[in-house]
mmCIF file of N, CA and C in Angstrom:
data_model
loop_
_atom_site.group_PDB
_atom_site.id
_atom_site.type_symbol
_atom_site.label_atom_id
_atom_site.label_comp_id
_atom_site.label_asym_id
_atom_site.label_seq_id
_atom_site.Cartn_x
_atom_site.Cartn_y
_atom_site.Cartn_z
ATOM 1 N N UNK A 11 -25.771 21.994 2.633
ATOM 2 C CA UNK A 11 -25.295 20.897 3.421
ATOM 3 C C UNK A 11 -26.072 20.845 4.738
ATOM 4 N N UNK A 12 -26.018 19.602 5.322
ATOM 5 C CA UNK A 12 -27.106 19.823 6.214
ATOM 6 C C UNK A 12 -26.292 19.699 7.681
ATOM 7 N N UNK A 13 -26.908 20.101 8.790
ATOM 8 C CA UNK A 13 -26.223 19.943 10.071
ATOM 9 C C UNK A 13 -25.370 18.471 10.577
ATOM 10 N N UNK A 14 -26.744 17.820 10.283
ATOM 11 C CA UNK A 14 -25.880 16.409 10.978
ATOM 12 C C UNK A 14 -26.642 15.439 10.048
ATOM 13 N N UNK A 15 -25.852 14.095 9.680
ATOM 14 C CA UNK A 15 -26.025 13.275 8.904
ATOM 15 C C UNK A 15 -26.447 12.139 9.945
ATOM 16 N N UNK A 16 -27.281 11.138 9.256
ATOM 17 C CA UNK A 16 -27.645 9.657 10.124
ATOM 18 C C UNK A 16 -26.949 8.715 9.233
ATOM 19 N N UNK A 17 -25.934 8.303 10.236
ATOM 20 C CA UNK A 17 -24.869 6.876 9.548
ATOM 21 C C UNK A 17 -25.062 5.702 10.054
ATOM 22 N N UNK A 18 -26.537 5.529 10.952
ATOM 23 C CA UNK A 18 -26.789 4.392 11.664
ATOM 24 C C UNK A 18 -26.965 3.007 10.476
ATOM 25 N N UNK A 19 -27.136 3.228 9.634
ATOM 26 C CA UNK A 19 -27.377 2.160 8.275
ATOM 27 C C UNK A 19 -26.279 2.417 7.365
ATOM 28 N N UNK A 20 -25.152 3.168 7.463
ATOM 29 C CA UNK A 20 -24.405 2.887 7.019
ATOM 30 C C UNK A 20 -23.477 1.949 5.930
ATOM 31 N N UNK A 21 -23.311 1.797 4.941
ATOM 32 C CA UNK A 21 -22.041 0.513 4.929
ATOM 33 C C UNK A 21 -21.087 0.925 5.125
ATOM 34 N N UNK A 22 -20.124 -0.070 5.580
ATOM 35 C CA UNK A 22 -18.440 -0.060 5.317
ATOM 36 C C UNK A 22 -17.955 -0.203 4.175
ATOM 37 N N UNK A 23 -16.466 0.622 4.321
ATOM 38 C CA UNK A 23 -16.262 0.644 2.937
ATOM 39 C C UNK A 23 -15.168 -0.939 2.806
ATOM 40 N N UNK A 24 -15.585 -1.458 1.702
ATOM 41 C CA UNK A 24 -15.630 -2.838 1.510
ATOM 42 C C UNK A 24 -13.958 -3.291 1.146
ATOM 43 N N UNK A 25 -13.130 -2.142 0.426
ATOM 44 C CA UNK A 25 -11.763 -1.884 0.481
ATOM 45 C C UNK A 25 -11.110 -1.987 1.450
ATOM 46 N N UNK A 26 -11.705 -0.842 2.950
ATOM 47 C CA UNK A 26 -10.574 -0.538 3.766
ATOM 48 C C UNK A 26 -10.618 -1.742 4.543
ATOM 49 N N UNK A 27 -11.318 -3.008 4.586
ATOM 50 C CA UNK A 27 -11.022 -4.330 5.177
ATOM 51 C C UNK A 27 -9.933 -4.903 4.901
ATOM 52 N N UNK A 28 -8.958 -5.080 3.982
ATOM 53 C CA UNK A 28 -8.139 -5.636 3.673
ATOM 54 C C UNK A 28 -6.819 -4.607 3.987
ATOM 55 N N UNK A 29 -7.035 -3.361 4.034
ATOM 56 C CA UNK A 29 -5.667 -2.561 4.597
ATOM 57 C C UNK A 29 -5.479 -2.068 5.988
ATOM 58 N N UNK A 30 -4.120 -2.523 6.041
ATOM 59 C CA UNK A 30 -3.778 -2.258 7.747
ATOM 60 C C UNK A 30 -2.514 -1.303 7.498
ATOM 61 N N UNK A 31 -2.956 -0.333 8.534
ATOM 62 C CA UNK A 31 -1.284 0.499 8.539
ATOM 63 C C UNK A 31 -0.606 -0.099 9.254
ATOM 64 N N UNK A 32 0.819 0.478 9.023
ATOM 65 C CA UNK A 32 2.084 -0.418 9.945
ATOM 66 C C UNK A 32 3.212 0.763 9.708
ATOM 67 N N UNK A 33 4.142 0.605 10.312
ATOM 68 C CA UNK A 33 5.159 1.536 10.210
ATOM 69 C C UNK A 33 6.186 0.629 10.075
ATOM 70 N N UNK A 34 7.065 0.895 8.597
ATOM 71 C CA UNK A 34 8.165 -0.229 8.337
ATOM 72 C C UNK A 34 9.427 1.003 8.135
ATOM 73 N N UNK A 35 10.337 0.578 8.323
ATOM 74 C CA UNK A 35 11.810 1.663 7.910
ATOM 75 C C UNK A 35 12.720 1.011 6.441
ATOM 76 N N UNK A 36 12.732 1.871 5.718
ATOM 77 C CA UNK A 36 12.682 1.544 4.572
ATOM 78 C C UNK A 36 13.791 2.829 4.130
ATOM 79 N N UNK A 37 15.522 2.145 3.606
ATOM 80 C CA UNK A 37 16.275 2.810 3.109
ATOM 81 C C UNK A 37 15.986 4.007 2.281
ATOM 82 N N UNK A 38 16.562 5.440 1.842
ATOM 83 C CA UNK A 38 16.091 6.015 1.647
ATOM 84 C C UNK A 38 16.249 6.866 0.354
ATOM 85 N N UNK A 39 17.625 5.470 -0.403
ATOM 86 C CA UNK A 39 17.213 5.346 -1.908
ATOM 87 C C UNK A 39 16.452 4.271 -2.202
ATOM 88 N N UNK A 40 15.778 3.588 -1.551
ATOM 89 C CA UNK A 40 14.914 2.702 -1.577
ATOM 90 C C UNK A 40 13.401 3.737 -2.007
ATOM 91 N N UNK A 41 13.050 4.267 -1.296
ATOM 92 C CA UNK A 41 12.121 5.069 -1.319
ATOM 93 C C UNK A 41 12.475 6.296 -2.817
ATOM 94 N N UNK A 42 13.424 6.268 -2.853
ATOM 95 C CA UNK A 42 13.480 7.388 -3.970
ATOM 96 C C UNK A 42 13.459 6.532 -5.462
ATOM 97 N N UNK A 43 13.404 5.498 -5.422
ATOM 98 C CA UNK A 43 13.579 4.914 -6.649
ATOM 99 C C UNK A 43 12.014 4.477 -6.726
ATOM 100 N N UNK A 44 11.332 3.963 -5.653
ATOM 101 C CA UNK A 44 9.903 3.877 -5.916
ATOM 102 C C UNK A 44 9.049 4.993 -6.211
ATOM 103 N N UNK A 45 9.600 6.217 -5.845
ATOM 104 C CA UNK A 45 8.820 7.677 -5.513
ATOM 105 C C UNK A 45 8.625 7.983 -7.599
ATOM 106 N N UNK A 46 10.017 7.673 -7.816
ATOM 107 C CA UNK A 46 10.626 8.158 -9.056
ATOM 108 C C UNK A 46 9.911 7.238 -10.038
ATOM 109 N N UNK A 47 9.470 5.452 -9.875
ATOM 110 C CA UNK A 47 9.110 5.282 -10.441
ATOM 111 C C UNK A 47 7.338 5.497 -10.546
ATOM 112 N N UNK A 48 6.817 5.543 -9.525
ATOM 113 C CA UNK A 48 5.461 5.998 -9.245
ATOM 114 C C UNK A 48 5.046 7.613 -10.025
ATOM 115 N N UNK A 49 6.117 8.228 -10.234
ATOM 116 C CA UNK A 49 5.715 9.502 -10.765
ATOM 117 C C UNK A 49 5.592 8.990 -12.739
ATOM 118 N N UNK A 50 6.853 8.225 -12.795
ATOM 119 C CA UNK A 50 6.316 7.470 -14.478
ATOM 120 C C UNK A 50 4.824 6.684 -14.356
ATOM 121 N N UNK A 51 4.510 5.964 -13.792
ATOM 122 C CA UNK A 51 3.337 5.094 -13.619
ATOM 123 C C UNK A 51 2.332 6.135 -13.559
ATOM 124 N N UNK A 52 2.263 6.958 -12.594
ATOM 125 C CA UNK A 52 0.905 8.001 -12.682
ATOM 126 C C UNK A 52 0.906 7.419 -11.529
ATOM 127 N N UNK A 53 1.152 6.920 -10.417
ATOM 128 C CA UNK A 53 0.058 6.927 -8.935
ATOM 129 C C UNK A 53 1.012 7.183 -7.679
ATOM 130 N N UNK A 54 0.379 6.760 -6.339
ATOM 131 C CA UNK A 54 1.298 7.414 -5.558
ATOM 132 C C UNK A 54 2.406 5.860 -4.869
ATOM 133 N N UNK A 55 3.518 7.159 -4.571
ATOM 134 C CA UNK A 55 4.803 5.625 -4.317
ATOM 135 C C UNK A 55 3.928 4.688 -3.058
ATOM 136 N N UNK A 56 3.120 4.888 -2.377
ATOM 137 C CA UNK A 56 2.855 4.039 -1.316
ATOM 138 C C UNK A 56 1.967 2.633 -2.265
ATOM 139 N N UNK A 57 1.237 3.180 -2.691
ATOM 140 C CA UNK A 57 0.463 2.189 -3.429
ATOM 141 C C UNK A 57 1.069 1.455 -4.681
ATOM 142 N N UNK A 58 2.119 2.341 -5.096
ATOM 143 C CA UNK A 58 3.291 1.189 -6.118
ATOM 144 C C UNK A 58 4.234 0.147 -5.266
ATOM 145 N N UNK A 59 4.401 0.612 -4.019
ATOM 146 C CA UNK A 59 5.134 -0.715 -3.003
ATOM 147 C C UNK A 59 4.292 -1.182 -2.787
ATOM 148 N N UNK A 60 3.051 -1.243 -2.199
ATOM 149 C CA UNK A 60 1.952 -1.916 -2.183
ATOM 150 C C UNK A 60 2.051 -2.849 -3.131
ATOM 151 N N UNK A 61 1.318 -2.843 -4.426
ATOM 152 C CA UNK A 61 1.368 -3.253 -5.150
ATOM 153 C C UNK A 61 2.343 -4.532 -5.614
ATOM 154 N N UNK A 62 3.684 -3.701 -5.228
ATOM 155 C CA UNK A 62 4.895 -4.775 -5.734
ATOM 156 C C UNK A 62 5.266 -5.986 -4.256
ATOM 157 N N UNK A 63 4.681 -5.342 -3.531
ATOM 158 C CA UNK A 63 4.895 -6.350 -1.907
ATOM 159 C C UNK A 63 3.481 -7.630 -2.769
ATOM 160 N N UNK A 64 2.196 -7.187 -2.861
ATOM 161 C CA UNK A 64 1.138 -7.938 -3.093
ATOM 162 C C UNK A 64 1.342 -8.869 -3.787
ATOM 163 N N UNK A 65 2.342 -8.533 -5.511
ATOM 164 C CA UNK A 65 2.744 -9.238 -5.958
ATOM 165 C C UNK A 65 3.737 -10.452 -5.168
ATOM 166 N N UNK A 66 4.405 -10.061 -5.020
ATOM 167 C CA UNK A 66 5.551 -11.081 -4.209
ATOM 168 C C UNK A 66 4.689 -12.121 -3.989
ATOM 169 N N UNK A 67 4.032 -11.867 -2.388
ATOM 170 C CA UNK A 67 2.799 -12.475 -1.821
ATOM 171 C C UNK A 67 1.817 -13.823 -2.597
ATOM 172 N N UNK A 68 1.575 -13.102 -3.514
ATOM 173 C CA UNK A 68 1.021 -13.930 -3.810
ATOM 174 C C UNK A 68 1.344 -14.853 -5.217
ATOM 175 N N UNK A 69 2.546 -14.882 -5.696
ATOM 176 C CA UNK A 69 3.331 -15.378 -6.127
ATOM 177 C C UNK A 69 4.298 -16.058 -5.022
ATOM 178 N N UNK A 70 4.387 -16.546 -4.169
ATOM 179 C CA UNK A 70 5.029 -16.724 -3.447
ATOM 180 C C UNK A 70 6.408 -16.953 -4.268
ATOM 181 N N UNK A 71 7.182 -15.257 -3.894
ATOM 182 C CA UNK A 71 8.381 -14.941 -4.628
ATOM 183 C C UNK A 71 9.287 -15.374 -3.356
ATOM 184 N N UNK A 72 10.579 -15.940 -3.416
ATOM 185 C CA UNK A 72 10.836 -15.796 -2.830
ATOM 186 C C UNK A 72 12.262 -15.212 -2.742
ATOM 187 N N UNK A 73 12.888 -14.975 -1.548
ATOM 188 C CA UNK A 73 14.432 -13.851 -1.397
ATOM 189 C C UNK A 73 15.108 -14.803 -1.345
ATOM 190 N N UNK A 74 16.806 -14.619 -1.979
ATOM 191 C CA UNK A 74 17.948 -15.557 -2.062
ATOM 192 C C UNK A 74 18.585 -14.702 -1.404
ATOM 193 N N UNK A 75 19.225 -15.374 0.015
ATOM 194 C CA UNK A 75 19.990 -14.020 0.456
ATOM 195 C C UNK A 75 21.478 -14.886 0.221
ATOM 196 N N UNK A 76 22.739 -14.265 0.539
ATOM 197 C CA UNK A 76 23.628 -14.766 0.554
ATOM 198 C C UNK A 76 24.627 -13.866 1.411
ATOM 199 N N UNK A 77 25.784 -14.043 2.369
ATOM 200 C CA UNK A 77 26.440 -13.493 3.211
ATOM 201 C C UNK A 77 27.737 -13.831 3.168
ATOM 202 N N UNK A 78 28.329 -12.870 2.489
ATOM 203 C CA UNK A 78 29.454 -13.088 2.644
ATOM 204 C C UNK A 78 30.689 -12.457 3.875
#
């Protein structure tokens, strides 16, 4: 391995453009039911909410709330 690398020509990685972190609070059988289903799927729970938020999105799904 060598001492120091030249990243002046670089690319970016062409993925991390489209992801932003954020900090959301999220119930915490909420999280256990995604965790649980991400371990059937094979990948990790962040990227299976991912995933299921993206969907929504771009389906423009939308929420029925109701209050009683």
């Amino acid at each position: 391995m060598r001492e120091e690398y030249d990243f002046t020509n670089a690319r970016k990685n062409p993925f991390a453009k489209k992801k932003k972190q954020i900090t959301i609070n999220i119930d915490a059988p909420t999280i256990e039911y995604f965790k649980a289903l991400a371990v059937q799927k094979g990948i990790p729970y962040q990227v299976l909410i991912n995933l299921y938020l993206t969907d929504c999105a771009e389906n423009r799904k939308d929420l029925e709330l109701s209050w009683n």
